[in-house]
C-alpha positions as a Markdown table, in Angstrom:
| # | Residue | x | y | z |
|---|---|---|---|---|
| 1 | Met | 99.7 | 70.5 | 0.2 |
| 2 | Ser | 99.5 | 69.7 | 3.9 |
| 3 | Arg | 96.8 | 72.3 | 4.4 |
| 4 | Ala | 94.7 | 70.8 | 1.7 |
| 5 | Arg | 95.1 | 67.4 | 3.1 |
| 6 | Ala | 94.1 | 68.6 | 6.6 |
| 7 | Asp | 90.9 | 70.3 | 5.2 |
| 8 | Glu | 90.0 | 67.1 | 3.4 |
| 9 | Glu | 90.4 | 65.0 | 6.6 |
| 10 | Glu | 88.3 | 67.6 | 8.5 |
| 11 | Tyr | 85.6 | 67.4 | 5.9 |
| 12 | Trp | 85.4 | 63.6 | 6.1 |
| 13 | His | 85.5 | 63.5 | 9.9 |
| 14 | Ser | 82.9 | 66.3 | 10.3 |
| 15 | Ser | 80.2 | 64.7 | 8.0 |
| 16 | Lys | 76.9 | 63.7 | 9.5 |
| 17 | Phe | 77.0 | 60.5 | 7.5 |
| 18 | Arg | 78.7 | 57.6 | 9.0 |
| 19 | Ala | 80.1 | 54.5 | 7.5 |
| 20 | Phe | 78.4 | 51.2 | 7.8 |
| 21 | Thr | 78.8 | 49.4 | 11.1 |
| 22 | Phe | 77.7 | 46.2 | 12.5 |
| 23 | Asp | 76.5 | 47.9 | 15.7 |
| 24 | Asp | 72.7 | 47.8 | 15.5 |
| 25 | Glu | 72.1 | 49.5 | 18.8 |
| 26 | Asp | 74.1 | 52.6 | 17.8 |
| 27 | Asp | 72.3 | 52.7 | 14.4 |
| 28 | Glu | 68.8 | 52.5 | 16.1 |
| 29 | Leu | 69.8 | 55.1 | 18.7 |
| 30 | Ser | 70.8 | 57.5 | 16.0 |
| 31 | Gln | 67.6 | 56.9 | 14.1 |
| 32 | Leu | 65.5 | 57.5 | 17.2 |
| 33 | Lys | 67.4 | 60.8 | 17.8 |
| 34 | Glu | 66.8 | 61.9 | 14.3 |
| 35 | Ser | 63.0 | 61.1 | 14.5 |
| 36 | Lys | 62.8 | 63.0 | 17.8 |
| 37 | Arg | 64.5 | 66.1 | 16.2 |
| 38 | Ala | 62.1 | 65.9 | 13.3 |
| 39 | Val | 59.1 | 65.8 | 15.6 |
| 40 | Asn | 60.3 | 68.7 | 17.7 |
| 41 | Ser | 60.9 | 70.8 | 14.6 |
| 42 | Leu | 57.3 | 70.0 | 13.4 |
| 43 | Arg | 55.9 | 71.0 | 16.8 |
| 44 | Asp | 57.8 | 74.2 | 16.6 |
| 45 | Ile | 56.4 | 75.0 | 13.2 |
| 46 | Val | 52.8 | 74.2 | 14.3 |
| 47 | Asp | 52.8 | 75.6 | 17.8 |
| 48 | Asp | 55.0 | 78.7 | 17.7 |
| 49 | Asp | 52.6 | 80.8 | 15.9 |
| 50 | Asp | 49.4 | 79.0 | 16.9 |
| 51 | Asp | 48.6 | 81.2 | 19.9 |
| 52 | Asp | 49.2 | 84.5 | 18.0 |
| 53 | Leu | 47.4 | 83.6 | 14.8 |
| 54 | Glu | 43.6 | 83.7 | 14.5 |
| 55 | Arg | 42.4 | 80.8 | 12.4 |
| 56 | Val | 39.5 | 81.6 | 10.1 |
| 57 | Ser | 37.4 | 79.2 | 8.0 |
| 58 | Trp | 36.3 | 79.9 | 4.4 |
| 59 | Ser | 33.1 | 81.3 | 5.7 |
| 60 | Gly | 34.9 | 83.9 | 7.8 |
| 61 | Glu | 34.1 | 82.3 | 11.2 |
| 62 | Pro | 36.9 | 81.4 | 13.7 |
| 63 | Val | 37.9 | 77.8 | 13.5 |
| 64 | Gly | 36.9 | 75.8 | 16.6 |
| 65 | Ser | 33.9 | 77.9 | 17.4 |
| 66 | Ile | 30.5 | 76.3 | 18.0 |
| 67 | Ser | 28.9 | 77.5 | 14.8 |
| 68 | Trp | 32.0 | 76.4 | 12.8 |
| 69 | Ser | 31.8 | 72.9 | 14.4 |
| 70 | Ile | 28.1 | 72.6 | 13.5 |
| 71 | Lys | 28.6 | 73.7 | 9.9 |
| 72 | Glu | 31.6 | 71.5 | 9.5 |
| 73 | Thr | 29.8 | 68.5 | 10.9 |
| 74 | Ala | 26.8 | 69.0 | 8.5 |
| 75 | Ser | 28.9 | 69.7 | 5.5 |
| 76 | Gly | 31.3 | 66.8 | 6.3 |
| 77 | Ser | 28.4 | 64.4 | 6.7 |
| 78 | Thr | 26.8 | 65.2 | 3.4 |
| 79 | Ser | 30.1 | 65.3 | 1.5 |
| 80 | Ser | 31.2 | 62.1 | 3.1 |
| 81 | Leu | 28.0 | 60.3 | 2.2 |
| 82 | Asp | 28.2 | 61.6 | -1.4 |
| 83 | Gly | 31.8 | 61.2 | -2.1 |
| 84 | Arg | 33.0 | 58.4 | 0.1 |
| 85 | Asp | 32.4 | 55.6 | -2.4 |
| 86 | Ser | 33.9 | 57.5 | -5.3 |
| 87 | Ser | 36.9 | 58.7 | -3.4 |
| 88 | Leu | 37.6 | 55.2 | -2.1 |
| 89 | Gln | 37.3 | 53.7 | -5.6 |
| 90 | Lys | 39.6 | 56.3 | -7.2 |
| 91 | Gly | 42.1 | 56.0 | -4.4 |
| 92 | Ser | 42.0 | 59.7 | -3.6 |
| 93 | Ser | 43.1 | 60.9 | -0.2 |
| 94 | Ser | 40.7 | 62.5 | 2.3 |
| 95 | Tyr | 43.1 | 65.5 | 2.4 |
| 96 | Ala | 42.3 | 66.5 | -1.2 |
| 97 | Ala | 39.4 | 68.6 | 0.0 |
| 98 | Leu | 41.6 | 70.6 | 2.4 |
| 99 | Pro | 42.6 | 74.2 | 1.6 |
| 100 | Lys | 46.1 | 75.0 | 0.3 |
| 101 | Gln | 49.0 | 76.4 | 2.3 |
| 102 | Gly | 48.3 | 79.9 | 1.2 |
| 103 | Ser | 45.0 | 80.0 | 3.1 |
| 104 | Ser | 44.5 | 81.1 | 6.6 |
| 105 | Tyr | 44.4 | 77.5 | 8.0 |
| 106 | Ser | 47.1 | 76.5 | 10.3 |
| 107 | Leu | 48.3 | 73.0 | 10.5 |
| 108 | Ser | 46.4 | 72.3 | 13.7 |
| 109 | Ser | 43.2 | 73.6 | 12.2 |
| 110 | Leu | 43.7 | 71.2 | 9.3 |
| 111 | Phe | 43.9 | 68.3 | 11.7 |
| 112 | Lys | 40.8 | 69.5 | 13.6 |
| 113 | Gly | 38.8 | 69.9 | 10.4 |
| 114 | Glu | 39.7 | 66.4 | 9.3 |
| 115 | Leu | 38.7 | 65.0 | 12.7 |
| 116 | Cys | 35.3 | 66.6 | 12.5 |
| 117 | Leu | 34.7 | 65.3 | 9.0 |
| 118 | Ser | 35.7 | 61.8 | 10.0 |
| 119 | Leu | 33.5 | 61.8 | 13.1 |
| 120 | Ser | 30.5 | 63.1 | 11.2 |
| 121 | Ala | 30.9 | 60.5 | 8.6 |
| 122 | Leu | 31.2 | 57.7 | 11.2 |
| 123 | Thr | 28.1 | 59.0 | 13.0 |
| 124 | Asp | 25.9 | 59.1 | 10.0 |
| 125 | Thr | 26.9 | 55.9 | 8.3 |
| 126 | Gly | 28.3 | 53.8 | 11.2 |
| 127 | Gly | 24.9 | 52.2 | 12.1 |
| 128 | Lys | 24.6 | 50.9 | 8.5 |
| 129 | Asn | 28.2 | 50.1 | 7.4 |
| 130 | Tyr | 30.0 | 49.4 | 10.6 |
| 131 | Ala | 27.5 | 48.0 | 13.1 |
| 132 | Pro | 24.7 | 46.2 | 11.3 |
| 133 | Glu | 24.0 | 44.0 | 14.4 |
| 134 | Leu | 22.6 | 47.1 | 16.2 |
| 135 | Arg | 19.7 | 47.6 | 13.7 |
| 136 | Arg | 16.2 | 46.6 | 14.7 |
| 137 | Pro | 14.5 | 43.7 | 13.0 |
| 138 | Lys | 12.1 | 44.6 | 10.3 |
| 139 | Ala | 9.3 | 43.0 | 12.3 |
| 140 | Glu | 9.8 | 45.5 | 15.1 |
| 141 | Tyr | 9.2 | 48.4 | 12.9 |
| 142 | Lys | 5.8 | 47.1 | 12.0 |
| 143 | Asp | 4.8 | 47.6 | 15.7 |
| 144 | Tyr | 5.0 | 51.4 | 15.1 |
| 145 | Ser | 3.4 | 51.4 | 11.7 |
| 146 | Ser | 0.4 | 49.3 | 13.1 |
| 147 | Asp | 0.3 | 47.4 | 9.8 |
| 148 | Trp | -1.1 | 44.2 | 11.3 |
| 149 | Ser | -4.0 | 42.1 | 10.0 |
| 150 | Pro | -6.8 | 41.0 | 12.4 |
| 151 | Lys | -5.3 | 37.5 | 12.6 |
| 152 | Asp | -1.8 | 38.8 | 13.4 |
| 153 | Thr | -3.2 | 41.2 | 15.9 |
| 154 | Val | -5.0 | 38.4 | 17.8 |
| 155 | Lys | -1.8 | 36.3 | 17.8 |
| 156 | Arg | 0.2 | 39.2 | 19.3 |
| 157 | Met | -2.5 | 39.8 | 21.9 |
| 158 | Gln | -2.3 | 36.1 | 22.8 |
| 159 | Arg | 1.5 | 36.5 | 23.4 |
| 160 | Gly | 0.8 | 39.4 | 25.7 |
| 161 | Lys | 2.1 | 42.2 | 23.5 |
| 162 | Val | 0.4 | 45.6 | 23.3 |
| 163 | Cys | -1.6 | 46.2 | 20.2 |
| 164 | Ser | -3.7 | 49.2 | 19.2 |
| 165 | Leu | -7.1 | 48.3 | 17.9 |
| 166 | Glu | -8.0 | 51.8 | 16.8 |
| 167 | Arg | -6.8 | 51.1 | 13.2 |
| 168 | Phe | -9.8 | 48.8 | 12.7 |
| 169 | Arg | -12.4 | 51.4 | 11.8 |
| 170 | Ser | -14.9 | 49.7 | 9.5 |
| 171 | Leu | -17.6 | 47.4 | 10.8 |
| 172 | Gln | -16.3 | 44.6 | 8.6 |
| 173 | Asp | -12.8 | 44.8 | 10.1 |
| 174 | Lys | -14.1 | 44.8 | 13.6 |
| 175 | Leu | -16.2 | 41.7 | 13.0 |
| 176 | Val | -13.3 | 39.9 | 11.4 |
| 177 | Leu | -11.2 | 40.8 | 14.4 |
| 178 | Leu | -14.0 | 39.4 | 16.7 |
| 179 | Asp | -14.2 | 36.2 | 14.7 |
| 180 | Glu | -10.4 | 35.7 | 14.9 |
| 181 | Ala | -10.5 | 36.3 | 18.6 |
| 182 | Val | -13.2 | 33.7 | 19.0 |
| 183 | Ala | -11.3 | 31.2 | 16.8 |
| 184 | Gly | -8.3 | 31.7 | 19.0 |
| 185 | His | -10.1 | 30.3 | 22.1 |
| 186 | Asp | -8.5 | 32.9 | 24.4 |
| 187 | Gly | -11.0 | 34.4 | 26.8 |
| 188 | Asn | -8.9 | 37.4 | 27.7 |
| 189 | Val | -8.5 | 38.3 | 24.0 |
| 190 | Ile | -12.2 | 37.9 | 23.3 |
| 191 | Thr | -13.1 | 40.1 | 26.3 |
| 192 | Ala | -10.5 | 42.7 | 25.2 |
| 193 | Val | -12.0 | 42.8 | 21.6 |
| 194 | Leu | -15.6 | 43.0 | 23.1 |
| 195 | Ile | -14.6 | 46.0 | 25.2 |
| 196 | Phe | -13.2 | 47.7 | 22.1 |
| 197 | Leu | -16.4 | 46.9 | 20.2 |
| 198 | Lys | -18.6 | 48.1 | 23.1 |
| 199 | Arg | -16.8 | 51.4 | 23.1 |
| 200 | Thr | -16.8 | 52.0 | 19.3 |
| 201 | Leu | -20.2 | 50.5 | 18.2 |
| 202 | Arg | -23.8 | 51.4 | 18.8 |
| 203 | Arg | -25.6 | 49.1 | 21.2 |
| 204 | Glu | -28.1 | 47.9 | 18.6 |
| 205 | Ile | -25.3 | 46.9 | 16.2 |
| 206 | Leu | -23.3 | 45.2 | 18.9 |
| 207 | Phe | -26.3 | 43.3 | 20.2 |
| 208 | Arg | -27.2 | 42.1 | 16.7 |
| 209 | Glu | -23.7 | 40.9 | 16.0 |
| 210 | Val | -23.1 | 39.1 | 19.3 |
| 211 | Glu | -26.5 | 37.4 | 19.1 |
| 212 | Val | -25.2 | 35.2 | 16.3 |
| 213 | Arg | -21.9 | 34.6 | 18.0 |
| 214 | Gln | -22.8 | 32.6 | 21.2 |
| 215 | Val | -19.3 | 32.4 | 22.5 |
| 216 | Ala | -18.8 | 36.1 | 22.3 |
| 217 | Leu | -22.3 | 36.6 | 23.8 |
| 218 | Cys | -21.5 | 34.5 | 26.9 |
| 219 | His | -18.2 | 36.4 | 27.4 |
| 220 | Leu | -20.0 | 39.8 | 27.1 |
| 221 | Ile | -22.8 | 38.8 | 29.6 |
| 222 | His | -20.2 | 37.5 | 32.1 |
| 223 | Phe | -18.1 | 40.7 | 31.7 |
| 224 | Leu | -21.1 | 43.0 | 32.3 |
| 225 | Arg | -22.1 | 41.0 | 35.4 |
| 226 | Glu | -18.6 | 41.1 | 36.8 |
| 227 | Thr | -18.2 | 44.9 | 36.2 |
| 228 | Gly | -21.7 | 45.7 | 37.5 |
| 229 | Glu | -22.9 | 47.4 | 34.3 |
| 230 | Gln | -26.5 | 46.6 | 35.2 |
| 231 | Lys | -28.3 | 48.9 | 32.8 |
| 232 | Phe | -26.2 | 47.7 | 29.8 |
| 233 | Leu | -26.8 | 44.1 | 30.8 |
| 234 | Leu | -30.6 | 44.6 | 31.1 |
| 235 | Asp | -30.7 | 46.2 | 27.6 |
| 236 | Leu | -28.9 | 43.3 | 26.2 |
| 237 | Leu | -31.1 | 40.7 | 27.8 |
| 238 | Arg | -34.2 | 42.6 | 26.7 |
| 239 | Phe | -32.9 | 42.6 | 23.2 |
| 240 | Leu | -32.4 | 38.9 | 23.4 |
| 241 | Asp | -35.9 | 38.5 | 24.8 |
| 242 | Arg | -34.7 | 36.7 | 27.9 |
| 243 | Thr | -37.4 | 37.9 | 30.3 |
| 244 | Glu | -36.5 | 35.6 | 33.2 |
| 245 | Glu | -32.9 | 36.6 | 33.2 |
| 246 | Val | -33.9 | 40.3 | 33.1 |
| 247 | Ala | -36.1 | 39.7 | 36.2 |
| 248 | Leu | -33.3 | 37.8 | 38.0 |
| 249 | Ser | -30.8 | 40.6 | 37.2 |
| 250 | Gln | -33.2 | 43.2 | 38.6 |
| 251 | Tyr | -33.7 | 41.0 | 41.7 |
| 252 | Arg | -30.0 | 40.9 | 42.4 |
| 253 | Glu | -30.0 | 44.6 | 42.9 |
| 254 | His | -31.4 | 44.1 | 46.4 |
| 255 | Leu | -28.0 | 43.0 | 47.5 |
| 256 | Asn | -26.7 | 46.6 | 47.0 |
| 257 | Ile | -29.5 | 48.1 | 49.2 |
| 258 | Gln | -28.4 | 48.5 | 52.8 |
| 259 | Asp | -31.4 | 50.2 | 54.3 |
| 260 | Val | -33.8 | 47.4 | 55.4 |
| 261 | Glu | -37.0 | 49.4 | 54.7 |
| 262 | Lys | -35.9 | 50.3 | 51.2 |
| 263 | Arg | -34.9 | 46.6 | 50.6 |
| 264 | Arg | -38.4 | 45.5 | 51.7 |
| 265 | Glu | -40.0 | 47.9 | 49.3 |
| 266 | Phe | -37.7 | 46.8 | 46.5 |
| 267 | Leu | -38.5 | 43.1 | 47.1 |
| 268 | Lys | -42.2 | 44.0 | 47.1 |
| 269 | Gly | -41.8 | 45.5 | 43.6 |
| 270 | Cys | -39.9 | 42.4 | 42.4 |
| 271 | Ile | -42.9 | 40.2 | 43.0 |
| 272 | Gly | -44.6 | 41.3 | 39.8 |
| 273 | Leu | -41.6 | 40.6 | 37.6 |
| 274 | Pro | -41.8 | 37.8 | 35.0 |
| 275 | Phe | -40.3 | 35.0 | 37.0 |
| 276 | Ser | -41.0 | 31.4 | 36.6 |
| 277 | Ala | -43.6 | 29.9 | 39.0 |
| 278 | Glu | -40.9 | 28.4 | 41.3 |
| 279 | Asp | -38.8 | 31.6 | 41.4 |
| 280 | Asn | -41.8 | 33.7 | 42.0 |
| 281 | Ser | -42.6 | 31.6 | 45.1 |
| 282 | His | -39.0 | 32.2 | 46.4 |
| 283 | Ile | -39.3 | 36.0 | 45.9 |
| 284 | Gln | -42.6 | 36.0 | 47.8 |
| 285 | Asp | -41.1 | 34.1 | 50.7 |
| 286 | His | -38.1 | 36.4 | 50.7 |
| 287 | Tyr | -40.3 | 39.4 | 51.0 |
| 288 | Thr | -42.5 | 37.8 | 53.8 |
| 289 | Leu | -39.4 | 36.7 | 55.7 |
| 290 | Leu | -37.9 | 40.1 | 55.7 |
| 291 | Glu | -41.2 | 41.6 | 56.8 |
| 292 | Arg | -41.3 | 39.1 | 59.7 |
| 293 | Gln | -37.7 | 39.8 | 60.7 |
| 294 | Ile | -38.4 | 43.6 | 60.9 |
| 295 | Ile | -41.3 | 43.0 | 63.3 |
| 296 | Ile | -39.4 | 40.4 | 65.5 |
| 297 | Glu | -36.3 | 42.7 | 65.6 |
| 298 | Ala | -38.2 | 45.7 | 66.7 |
| 299 | Asn | -40.0 | 43.8 | 69.5 |
| 300 | Asp | -36.9 | 41.9 | 70.8 |
| 301 | Arg | -34.8 | 45.0 | 70.8 |
| 302 | His | -37.4 | 46.7 | 73.0 |
| 303 | Leu | -37.5 | 43.7 | 75.4 |
| 304 | Glu | -33.7 | 43.6 | 75.6 |
| 305 | Met | -33.4 | 47.3 | 76.3 |
| 306 | Ala | -36.2 | 47.2 | 78.9 |
| 307 | Gly | -34.7 | 44.2 | 80.6 |
| 308 | Gln | -38.1 | 42.6 | 81.0 |
| 309 | Ser | -37.1 | 39.1 | 79.7 |
| 310 | Glu | -34.9 | 36.9 | 81.8 |
| 311 | Leu | -33.9 | 34.9 | 78.7 |
| 312 | Phe | -32.5 | 38.0 | 77.1 |
| 313 | Arg | -30.6 | 38.9 | 80.2 |
| 314 | Lys | -29.1 | 35.5 | 80.6 |
| 315 | Tyr | -28.3 | 35.0 | 76.9 |
| 316 | Pro | -27.8 | 38.4 | 75.2 |
| 317 | Arg | -28.3 | 38.6 | 71.5 |
| 318 | Lys | -25.0 | 38.5 | 69.6 |
| 319 | Ala | -26.3 | 39.9 | 66.3 |
| 320 | Ser | -29.4 | 41.3 | 64.6 |
| 321 | Ile | -31.8 | 39.0 | 62.9 |
| 322 | Leu | -32.3 | 41.3 | 59.9 |
| 323 | Asn | -31.4 | 39.8 | 56.5 |
| 324 | Met | -30.6 | 36.4 | 58.0 |
| 325 | Pro | -31.6 | 33.1 | 56.2 |
| 326 | Leu | -34.7 | 31.2 | 57.1 |
| 327 | Val | -32.9 | 28.5 | 59.0 |
| 328 | Thr | -31.1 | 31.1 | 61.1 |
| 329 | Thr | -34.4 | 32.8 | 61.8 |
| 330 | Leu | -36.0 | 29.5 | 62.8 |
| 331 | Phe | -33.1 | 28.8 | 65.2 |
| 332 | Tyr | -33.5 | 32.3 | 66.7 |
| 333 | Ser | -37.2 | 31.7 | 67.2 |
| 334 | Cys | -36.7 | 28.3 | 68.8 |
| 335 | Phe | -34.1 | 29.8 | 71.1 |
| 336 | Tyr | -36.0 | 32.9 | 72.3 |
| 337 | His | -39.7 | 32.3 | 71.4 |
| 338 | Tyr | -40.1 | 28.5 | 71.6 |
| 339 | Thr | -43.1 | 28.6 | 74.0 |
| 340 | Glu | -45.1 | 31.3 | 72.1 |
| 341 | Ala | -48.5 | 30.6 | 70.6 |
| 342 | Glu | -48.8 | 29.8 | 66.9 |
| 343 | Gly | -50.6 | 33.1 | 66.2 |
| 344 | Thr | -47.5 | 35.3 | 66.8 |
| 345 | Phe | -45.1 | 36.1 | 64.1 |
| 346 | Ser | -42.1 | 35.0 | 66.1 |
| 347 | Ser | -43.5 | 31.5 | 67.0 |
| 348 | Pro | -41.5 | 28.6 | 65.6 |
| 349 | Ser | -44.6 | 26.7 | 64.6 |
| 350 | Asn | -45.9 | 29.8 | 62.8 |
| 351 | Leu | -42.6 | 30.0 | 60.8 |
| 352 | Lys | -42.8 | 26.3 | 60.0 |
| 353 | Lys | -46.4 | 26.7 | 58.7 |
| 354 | Thr | -45.9 | 29.9 | 56.8 |
| 355 | Phe | -42.7 | 28.8 | 55.0 |
| 356 | Lys | -43.6 | 25.1 | 54.8 |
| 357 | Ile | -40.5 | 24.0 | 56.5 |
| 358 | Pro | -40.0 | 20.1 | 56.4 |
| 359 | Asp | -40.3 | 18.1 | 59.6 |
| 360 | Lys | -36.7 | 16.9 | 59.4 |
| 361 | Gln | -35.3 | 20.5 | 59.1 |
| 362 | Tyr | -37.6 | 21.8 | 61.8 |
| 363 | Val | -36.7 | 19.0 | 64.3 |
| 364 | Leu | -33.0 | 19.3 | 63.6 |
| 365 | Thr | -33.0 | 23.1 | 64.1 |
| 366 | Ala | -35.3 | 23.1 | 67.2 |
| 367 | Leu | -33.3 | 20.2 | 68.8 |
| 368 | Ala | -30.1 | 22.2 | 68.4 |
| 369 | Ala | -31.6 | 25.3 | 69.9 |
| 370 | Arg | -33.3 | 23.6 | 72.9 |
| 371 | Ala | -30.2 | 21.4 | 73.6 |
| 372 | Lys | -28.1 | 24.5 | 73.7 |
| 373 | Leu | -30.3 | 25.9 | 76.5 |
| 374 | Arg | -30.1 | 22.4 | 78.2 |
| 375 | Ala | -33.9 | 22.2 | 78.1 |
| 376 | Trp | -34.1 | 18.4 | 78.2 |
| 377 | Gly | -37.8 | 18.4 | 78.8 |
| 378 | Asp | -38.4 | 20.3 | 75.6 |
| 379 | Val | -36.1 | 17.8 | 73.8 |
| 380 | Asp | -38.2 | 14.9 | 75.1 |
| 381 | Ala | -41.4 | 16.6 | 74.1 |
| 382 | Leu | -40.1 | 17.4 | 70.6 |
| 383 | Leu | -39.3 | 13.8 | 70.0 |
| 384 | Thr | -42.5 | 12.3 | 71.5 |
| 385 | Thr | -45.4 | 11.6 | 69.2 |
| 386 | Lys | -48.9 | 10.3 | 69.9 |
| 387 | Asn | -50.8 | 8.0 | 67.6 |
| 388 | Trp | -54.5 | 7.9 | 66.9 |
| 389 | Leu | -55.0 | 5.4 | 69.7 |
| 390 | Gly | -53.4 | 7.7 | 72.3 |
| 391 | Tyr | -50.2 | 5.8 | 72.6 |
| 392 | Thr | -47.0 | 7.8 | 72.8 |
| 393 | Lys | -43.6 | 6.8 | 71.4 |
| 394 | Lys | -40.3 | 8.4 | 70.5 |
| 395 | Lys | -39.8 | 9.4 | 66.9 |
| 396 | Ala | -36.8 | 11.2 | 65.3 |
| 397 | Pro | -37.1 | 12.1 | 61.6 |
| 398 | Ile | -33.3 | 12.7 | 61.6 |
| 399 | Gly | -32.4 | 9.4 | 63.2 |
| 400 | Phe | -31.7 | 8.8 | 66.9 |
| 401 | His | -28.0 | 8.5 | 66.2 |
| 402 | Arg | -27.9 | 12.2 | 65.1 |
| 403 | Val | -30.0 | 13.1 | 68.2 |
| 404 | Val | -27.3 | 11.5 | 70.4 |
| 405 | Glu | -24.5 | 13.4 | 68.6 |
| 406 | Ile | -26.3 | 16.7 | 69.0 |
| 407 | Leu | -27.1 | 16.1 | 72.7 |
| 408 | Gln | -23.5 | 15.0 | 73.4 |
| 409 | Arg | -22.2 | 18.1 | 71.7 |
| 410 | Asn | -24.2 | 20.2 | 74.1 |
| 411 | Asn | -22.9 | 18.3 | 77.1 |
| 412 | Ala | -26.0 | 16.3 | 77.9 |
| 413 | Pro | -25.8 | 14.1 | 81.0 |
| 414 | Val | -25.3 | 10.3 | 80.6 |
| 415 | Gln | -28.9 | 9.5 | 81.8 |
| 416 | Val | -30.3 | 11.6 | 78.9 |
| 417 | Leu | -27.8 | 10.1 | 76.4 |
| 418 | Gln | -28.6 | 6.5 | 77.4 |
| 419 | Glu | -32.3 | 7.0 | 76.9 |
| 420 | Tyr | -31.7 | 7.9 | 73.2 |
| 421 | Val | -28.8 | 5.5 | 72.6 |
| 422 | Arg | -31.2 | 2.7 | 73.4 |
| 423 | Leu | -33.5 | 3.9 | 70.7 |
| 424 | Val | -30.9 | 3.4 | 67.9 |
| 425 | Glu | -32.1 | 0.5 | 65.9 |
| 426 | Asp | -28.8 | -0.7 | 64.4 |
| 427 | Val | -27.0 | -2.9 | 67.0 |
| 428 | Glu | -23.5 | -2.2 | 65.8 |
| 429 | Thr | -24.2 | 1.6 | 65.7 |
| 430 | Arg | -25.8 | 1.4 | 69.2 |
| 431 | Leu | -22.8 | -0.4 | 70.6 |
| 432 | Asn | -20.3 | 2.0 | 69.1 |
| 433 | Leu | -22.2 | 5.0 | 70.4 |
| 434 | Ala | -22.6 | 3.5 | 73.9 |
| 435 | Thr | -19.0 | 2.6 | 74.1 |
| 436 | Lys | -17.8 | 6.0 | 72.8 |
| 437 | Tyr | -20.0 | 8.0 | 75.2 |
| 438 | Lys | -19.6 | 5.5 | 78.1 |
| 439 | Cys | -23.2 | 4.4 | 78.4 |
| 440 | His | -22.3 | 1.2 | 80.3 |
| 441 | Asp | -25.9 | 0.1 | 80.9 |
| 442 | Val | -26.7 | 0.2 | 77.2 |
| 443 | Val | -23.6 | -1.9 | 76.4 |
| 444 | Ile | -24.4 | -4.5 | 79.1 |
| 445 | Glu | -28.0 | -4.8 | 78.1 |
| 446 | Thr | -27.1 | -5.2 | 74.4 |
| 447 | Tyr | -24.6 | -8.0 | 75.1 |
| 448 | Arg | -27.2 | -9.6 | 77.3 |
| 449 | Asp | -29.8 | -9.6 | 74.6 |
| 450 | Leu | -27.2 | -11.0 | 72.1 |
| 451 | Lys | -26.3 | -13.6 | 74.7 |
| 452 | Asp | -22.6 | -12.9 | 74.0 |
| 453 | Arg | -20.9 | -14.2 | 77.2 |
| 454 | Ile | -17.4 | -13.6 | 75.8 |
| 455 | Gln | -17.9 | -9.9 | 75.0 |
| 456 | Leu | -19.7 | -9.3 | 78.3 |
| 457 | Thr | -16.8 | -10.9 | 80.2 |
| 458 | Ala | -14.3 | -8.7 | 78.2 |
| 459 | Tyr | -16.3 | -5.6 | 78.9 |
| 460 | Lys | -16.2 | -6.4 | 82.6 |
| 461 | Cys | -12.6 | -5.4 | 82.6 |
| 462 | Lys | -13.5 | -1.9 | 81.3 |
| 463 | Val | -15.7 | -0.9 | 84.2 |
| 464 | Glu | -14.6 | 0.1 | 87.7 |
| 465 | Arg | -14.1 | -2.5 | 90.4 |
| 466 | Gly | -17.0 | -2.7 | 92.8 |
| 467 | Ser | -19.2 | -0.4 | 90.7 |
| 468 | Ala | -22.9 | -1.0 | 90.0 |
| 469 | Glu | -22.0 | -1.9 | 86.4 |
| 470 | Glu | -19.7 | -4.7 | 87.5 |
| 471 | Glu | -22.3 | -6.2 | 89.8 |
| 472 | Lys | -24.8 | -6.1 | 87.0 |
| 473 | Ile | -22.4 | -7.9 | 84.7 |
| 474 | Asn | -21.8 | -10.6 | 87.4 |
| 475 | Ser | -25.5 | -11.1 | 88.0 |
| 476 | Ile | -26.0 | -11.6 | 84.2 |
| 477 | Leu | -23.1 | -14.1 | 84.0 |
| 478 | Asn | -24.3 | -16.1 | 87.0 |
| 479 | Asn | -27.8 | -16.5 | 85.7 |
């Protein structure tokens, strides 16, 4: 009886079950230990034989190999796309498609297979179901399909987006595109469309269509001039029957000719082009001037190299006279060949007569040239005229106030300046110039003629003490 009682007590004391206690920490600790033992036992089941066992899929290929992963991903993606909705609605588990325990799969291979299937499903359907914000807008896909109307194409070009115009193949579509570009009032878009039409249409068709579209025609002509497509431009102008513009465009070609002899021959050929009467006169003068410049340049270069002219030794030439304007040529001639007879090509008077230079332009240029050489006698002779009675007087077509400014700019002496300041008719201008350039005699004489005692007394303080000007002012005030 005592033995049976002892066994019964041992049974109750050795049981793994415990009675209820209020000690939560002991209960949680025991549960944690039980969970740890269960996990360790599962790891032993999975890993003990995993190294020694070769895992083979249903197709006979080792699980985990590259070919197996590819096939599993492909099959998983298709199966997941086809059966995901139905499986989710029926509440079936994703493990239903896995093989049974009797197969050659191990537990780790089952987990790997499920992982591949899940990743493949997420890869194929994630952009649609899980991240809709990553999708492109539908308008962006139209960029690649080129499904744009002419009006939409022009709007996109105005916004600076790249558009392919090659889809517009028919003539009608191209003309509609051009009309939409013109209606958009964007010069860059119009030029871009014209370049496309120029490349894809025959010249006759393009010329005929732009002739009735004046805005497009102006853009095309400007584009051809800027790019230097001279032959294309001439064909267009001939088609439009603009003969004078054709002639002027051909005349502009002389700017690209560097050789002076070739340029002279080219200008000679331009004389017969259908210019207007005024333009034809300019072309003739241009040819004549270049011909004169060639002759003058050859002679002066010979004189300069030979050292026979004192003027060339004292003032060497800084540049060639070839291709220079008419005014520059006249200044050059007045500087180096002022005293030559009218019969020579380099004579200033010959140039004036040949090219019909106005008196005002001639006097202004010759005065600047002779004043630069400080040839005051030539300046005086240039401004002295003789009337039909034989009387001489000073005359300046440009005005004596400009003569004074030019002389002062070339450091003319006060005696020369005073002579021409006196000839300024306007009293106020004469006083301002005389005061500015310190022509005291002119100021004193002007105040004397005006009988302005106050101004004359005030000006006395501006001259030096004991000078001739002060004595002159005192003499005028005393009398």
